PDB file of C-alpha atoms in Angstrom:
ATOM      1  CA  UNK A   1     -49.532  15.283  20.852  1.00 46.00           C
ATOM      2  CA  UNK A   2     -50.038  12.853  18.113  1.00 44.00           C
ATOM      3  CA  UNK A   3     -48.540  15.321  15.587  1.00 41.00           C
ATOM      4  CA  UNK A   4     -45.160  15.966  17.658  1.00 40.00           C
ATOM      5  CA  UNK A   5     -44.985  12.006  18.278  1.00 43.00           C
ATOM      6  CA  UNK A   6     -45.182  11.586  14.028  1.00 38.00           C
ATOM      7  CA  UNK A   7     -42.468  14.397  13.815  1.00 41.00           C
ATOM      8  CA  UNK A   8     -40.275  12.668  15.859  1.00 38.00           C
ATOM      9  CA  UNK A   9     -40.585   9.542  14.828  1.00 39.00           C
ATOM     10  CA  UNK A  10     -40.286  11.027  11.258  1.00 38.00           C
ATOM     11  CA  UNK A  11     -36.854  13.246  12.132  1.00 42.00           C
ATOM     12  CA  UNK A  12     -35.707  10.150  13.937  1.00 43.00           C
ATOM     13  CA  UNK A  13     -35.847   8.246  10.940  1.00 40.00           C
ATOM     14  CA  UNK A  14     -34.350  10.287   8.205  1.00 43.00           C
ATOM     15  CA  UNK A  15     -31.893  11.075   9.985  1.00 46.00           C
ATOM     16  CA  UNK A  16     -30.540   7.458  10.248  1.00 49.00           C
ATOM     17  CA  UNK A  17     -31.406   7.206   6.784  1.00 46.00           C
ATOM     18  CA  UNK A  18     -28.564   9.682   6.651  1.00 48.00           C
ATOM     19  CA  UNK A  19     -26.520   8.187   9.067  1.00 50.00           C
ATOM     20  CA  UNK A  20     -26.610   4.820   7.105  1.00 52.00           C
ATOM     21  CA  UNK A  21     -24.965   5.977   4.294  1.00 67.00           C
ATOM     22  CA  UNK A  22     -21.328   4.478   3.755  1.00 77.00           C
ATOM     23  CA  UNK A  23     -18.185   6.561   3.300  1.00 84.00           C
ATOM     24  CA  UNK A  24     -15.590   6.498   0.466  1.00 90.00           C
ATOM     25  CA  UNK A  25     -13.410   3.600   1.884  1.00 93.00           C
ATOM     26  CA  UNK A  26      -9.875   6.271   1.795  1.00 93.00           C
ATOM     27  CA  UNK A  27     -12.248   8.394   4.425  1.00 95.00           C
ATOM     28  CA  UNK A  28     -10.366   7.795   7.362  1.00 94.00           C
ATOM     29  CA  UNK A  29      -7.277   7.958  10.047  1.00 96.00           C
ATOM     30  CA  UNK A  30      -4.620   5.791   8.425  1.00 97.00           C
ATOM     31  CA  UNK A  31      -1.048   5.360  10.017  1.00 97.00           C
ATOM     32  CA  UNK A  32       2.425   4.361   8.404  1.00 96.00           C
ATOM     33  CA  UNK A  33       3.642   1.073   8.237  1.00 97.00           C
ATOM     34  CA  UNK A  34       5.718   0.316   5.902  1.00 96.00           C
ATOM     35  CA  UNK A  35       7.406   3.068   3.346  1.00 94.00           C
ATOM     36  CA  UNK A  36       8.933   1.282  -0.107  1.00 94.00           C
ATOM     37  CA  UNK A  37      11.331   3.094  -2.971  1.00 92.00           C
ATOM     38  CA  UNK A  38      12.334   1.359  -6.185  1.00 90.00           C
ATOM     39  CA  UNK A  39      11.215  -2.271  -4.285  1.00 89.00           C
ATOM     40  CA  UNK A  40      13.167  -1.329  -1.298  1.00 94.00           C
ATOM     41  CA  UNK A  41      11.809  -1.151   2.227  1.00 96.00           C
ATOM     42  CA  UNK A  42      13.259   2.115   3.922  1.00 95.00           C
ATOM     43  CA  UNK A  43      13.839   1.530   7.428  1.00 96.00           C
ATOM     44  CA  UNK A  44      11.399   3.792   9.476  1.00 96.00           C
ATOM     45  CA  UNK A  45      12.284   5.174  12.978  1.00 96.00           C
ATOM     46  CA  UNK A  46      10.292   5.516  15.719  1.00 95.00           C
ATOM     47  CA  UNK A  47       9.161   9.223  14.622  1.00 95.00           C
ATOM     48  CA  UNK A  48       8.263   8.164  11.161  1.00 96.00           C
ATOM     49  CA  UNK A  49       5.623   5.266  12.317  1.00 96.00           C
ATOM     50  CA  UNK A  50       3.757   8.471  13.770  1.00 96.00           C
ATOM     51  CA  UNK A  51       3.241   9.664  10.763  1.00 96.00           C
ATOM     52  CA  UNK A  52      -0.578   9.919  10.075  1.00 96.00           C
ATOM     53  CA  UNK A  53      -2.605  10.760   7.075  1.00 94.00           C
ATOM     54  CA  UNK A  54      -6.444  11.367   7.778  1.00 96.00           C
ATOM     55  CA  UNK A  55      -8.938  11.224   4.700  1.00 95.00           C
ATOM     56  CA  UNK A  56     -11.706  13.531   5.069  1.00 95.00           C
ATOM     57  CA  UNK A  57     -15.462  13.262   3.213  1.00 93.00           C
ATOM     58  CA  UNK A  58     -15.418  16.307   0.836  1.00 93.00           C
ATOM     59  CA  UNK A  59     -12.009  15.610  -0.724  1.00 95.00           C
ATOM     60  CA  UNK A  60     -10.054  17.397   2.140  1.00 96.00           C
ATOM     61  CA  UNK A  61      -6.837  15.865   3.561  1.00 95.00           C
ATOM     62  CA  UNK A  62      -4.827  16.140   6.822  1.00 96.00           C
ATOM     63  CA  UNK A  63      -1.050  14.592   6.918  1.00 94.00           C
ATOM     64  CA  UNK A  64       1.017  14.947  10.485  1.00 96.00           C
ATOM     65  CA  UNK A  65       4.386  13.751   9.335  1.00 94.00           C
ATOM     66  CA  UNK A  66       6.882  13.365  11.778  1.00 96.00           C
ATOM     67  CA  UNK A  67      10.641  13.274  11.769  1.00 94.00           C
ATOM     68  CA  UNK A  68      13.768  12.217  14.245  1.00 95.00           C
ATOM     69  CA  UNK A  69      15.511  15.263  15.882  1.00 93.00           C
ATOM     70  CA  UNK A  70      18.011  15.173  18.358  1.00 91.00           C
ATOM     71  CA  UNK A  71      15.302  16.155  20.760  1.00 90.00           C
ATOM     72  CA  UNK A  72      12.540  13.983  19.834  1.00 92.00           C
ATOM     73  CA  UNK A  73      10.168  13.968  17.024  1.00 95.00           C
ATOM     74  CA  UNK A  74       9.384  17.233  14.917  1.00 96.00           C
ATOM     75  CA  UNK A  75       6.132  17.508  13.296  1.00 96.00           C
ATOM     76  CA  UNK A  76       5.159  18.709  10.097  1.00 94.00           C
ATOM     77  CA  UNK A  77       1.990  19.147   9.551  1.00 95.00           C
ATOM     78  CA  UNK A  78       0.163  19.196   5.743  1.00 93.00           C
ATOM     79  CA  UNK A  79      -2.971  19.392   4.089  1.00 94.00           C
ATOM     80  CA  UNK A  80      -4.247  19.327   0.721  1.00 94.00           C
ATOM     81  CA  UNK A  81      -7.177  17.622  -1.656  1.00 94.00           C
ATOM     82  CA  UNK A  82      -8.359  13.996  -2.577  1.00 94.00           C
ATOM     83  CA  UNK A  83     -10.377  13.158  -5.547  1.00 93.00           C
ATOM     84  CA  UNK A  84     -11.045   9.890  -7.227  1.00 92.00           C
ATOM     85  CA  UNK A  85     -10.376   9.866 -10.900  1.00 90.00           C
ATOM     86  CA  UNK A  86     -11.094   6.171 -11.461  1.00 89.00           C
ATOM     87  CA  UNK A  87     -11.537   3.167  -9.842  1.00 90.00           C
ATOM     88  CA  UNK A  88      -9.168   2.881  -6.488  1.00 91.00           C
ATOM     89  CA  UNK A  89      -7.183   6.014  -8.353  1.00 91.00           C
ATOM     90  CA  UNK A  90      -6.669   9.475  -6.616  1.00 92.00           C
ATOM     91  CA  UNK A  91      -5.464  12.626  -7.529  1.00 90.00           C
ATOM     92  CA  UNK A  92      -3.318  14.123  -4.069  1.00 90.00           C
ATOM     93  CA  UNK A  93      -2.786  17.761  -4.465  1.00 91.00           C
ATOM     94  CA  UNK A  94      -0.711  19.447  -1.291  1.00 90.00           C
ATOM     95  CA  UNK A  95      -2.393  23.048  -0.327  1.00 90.00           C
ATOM     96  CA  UNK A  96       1.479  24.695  -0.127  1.00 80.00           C
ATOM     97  CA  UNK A  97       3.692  22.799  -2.438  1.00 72.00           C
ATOM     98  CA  UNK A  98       3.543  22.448  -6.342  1.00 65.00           C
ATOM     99  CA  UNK A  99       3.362  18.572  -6.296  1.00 66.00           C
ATOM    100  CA  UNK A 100       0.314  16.428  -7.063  1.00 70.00           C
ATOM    101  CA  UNK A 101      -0.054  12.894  -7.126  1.00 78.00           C
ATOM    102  CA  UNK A 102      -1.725  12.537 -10.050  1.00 78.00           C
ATOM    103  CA  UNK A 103      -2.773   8.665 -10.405  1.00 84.00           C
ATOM    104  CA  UNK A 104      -2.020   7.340  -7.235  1.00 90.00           C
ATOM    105  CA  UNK A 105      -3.408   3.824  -6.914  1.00 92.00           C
ATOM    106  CA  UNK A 106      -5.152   2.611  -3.326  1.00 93.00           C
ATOM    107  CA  UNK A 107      -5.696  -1.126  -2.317  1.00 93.00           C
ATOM    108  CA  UNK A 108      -7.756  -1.108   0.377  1.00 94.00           C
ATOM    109  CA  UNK A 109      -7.946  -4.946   2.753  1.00 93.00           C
ATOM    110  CA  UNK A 110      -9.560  -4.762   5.952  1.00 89.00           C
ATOM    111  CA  UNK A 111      -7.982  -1.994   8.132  1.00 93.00           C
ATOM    112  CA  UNK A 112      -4.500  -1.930   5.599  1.00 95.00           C
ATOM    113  CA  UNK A 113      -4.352   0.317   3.147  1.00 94.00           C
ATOM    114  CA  UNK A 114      -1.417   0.694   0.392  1.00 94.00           C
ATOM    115  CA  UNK A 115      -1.221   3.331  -1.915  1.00 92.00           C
ATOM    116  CA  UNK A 116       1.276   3.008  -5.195  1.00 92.00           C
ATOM    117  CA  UNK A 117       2.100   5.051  -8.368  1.00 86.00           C
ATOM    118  CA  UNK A 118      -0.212   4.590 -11.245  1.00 76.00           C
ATOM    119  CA  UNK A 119       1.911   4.008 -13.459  1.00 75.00           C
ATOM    120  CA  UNK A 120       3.550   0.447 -12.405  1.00 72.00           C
ATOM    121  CA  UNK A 121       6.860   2.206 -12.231  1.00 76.00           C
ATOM    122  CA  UNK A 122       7.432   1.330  -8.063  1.00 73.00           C
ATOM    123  CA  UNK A 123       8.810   4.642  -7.219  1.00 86.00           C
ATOM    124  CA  UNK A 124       7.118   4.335  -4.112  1.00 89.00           C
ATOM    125  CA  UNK A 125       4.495   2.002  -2.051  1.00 93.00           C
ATOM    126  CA  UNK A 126       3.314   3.296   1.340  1.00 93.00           C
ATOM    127  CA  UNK A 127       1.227   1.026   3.600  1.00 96.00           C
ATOM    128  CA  UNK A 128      -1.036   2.246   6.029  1.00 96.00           C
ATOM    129  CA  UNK A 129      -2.783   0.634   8.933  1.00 96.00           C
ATOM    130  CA  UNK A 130      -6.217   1.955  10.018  1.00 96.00           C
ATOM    131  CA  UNK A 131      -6.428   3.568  13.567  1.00 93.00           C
ATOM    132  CA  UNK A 132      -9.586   4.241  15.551  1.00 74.00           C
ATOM    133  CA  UNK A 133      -7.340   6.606  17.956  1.00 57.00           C
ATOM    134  CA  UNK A 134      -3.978   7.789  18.045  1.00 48.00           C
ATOM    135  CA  UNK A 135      -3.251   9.529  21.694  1.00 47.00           C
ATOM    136  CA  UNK A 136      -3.518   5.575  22.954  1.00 43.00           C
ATOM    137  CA  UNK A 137      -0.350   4.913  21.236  1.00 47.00           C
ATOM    138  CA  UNK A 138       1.540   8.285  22.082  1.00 49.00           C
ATOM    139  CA  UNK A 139       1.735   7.732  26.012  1.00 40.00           C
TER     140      UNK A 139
END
């Protein structure tokens, strides 16, 4: 009895141990705010402030991008890789399409998130706000 009472008390506390360990502040469900080209704000409709990009630990990615349509919103759903290459820098590589991100900087404040081009240029600026869950704000 005193042996299973040790094991469990041991089990129960590695596996906080394991619990306690913090995630790569891009891990995450993040949705679009605000899109910016050149320094410009585009103007988003009510389909593109769906659109969702969901950071995964192991350098996976999930992005549900939706668009207007005459009868509603189409979906288009993505995936592809993360990896940090430096400090608040990822790499974005999409699983069916040529293009990579290849330095695309991350600012992370509170539950806002912006990501930018590495290179200062402003070709683009997208801010995300962090959601807990999305099917609240669908219905």
């Amino acid at each position: 009895m005193k042996f299973f009472i040790f094991y469990v008390f041991f089990a129960a506390f590695f596996s906080c141990d394991n619990e306690n360990k913090t995630a790569h502040p891009l891990v995450g469900l993040w949705q679009v705010q605000q899109i910016f080209q050149q320094g410009n704000e585009l103007e988003l409709d009510k389909c593109a402030l769906l659109t969702t990009s969901e950071f995964k630990t192991g350098g996976i990615f999930f992005e549900k991008r939706y668009s207007e349509r005459i009868l509603g919103c189409s979906l288009n759903n993505e995936s592809g890789t993360w990896s940090e290459t430096s400090e608040n820098t990822v790499r974005l590589s999409f699983d069916n399409r040529v293009t990579a991100y290849q330095n695309t900087k991350f600012i992370i404040d509170d539950n806002m998130m912006t990501l930018t081009d590495g290179d200062g240029s402003e070709t683009f600026a997208i801010v995300f706000k962090k959601v807990e869950w999305l099917r609240a704000q669908l219905f």
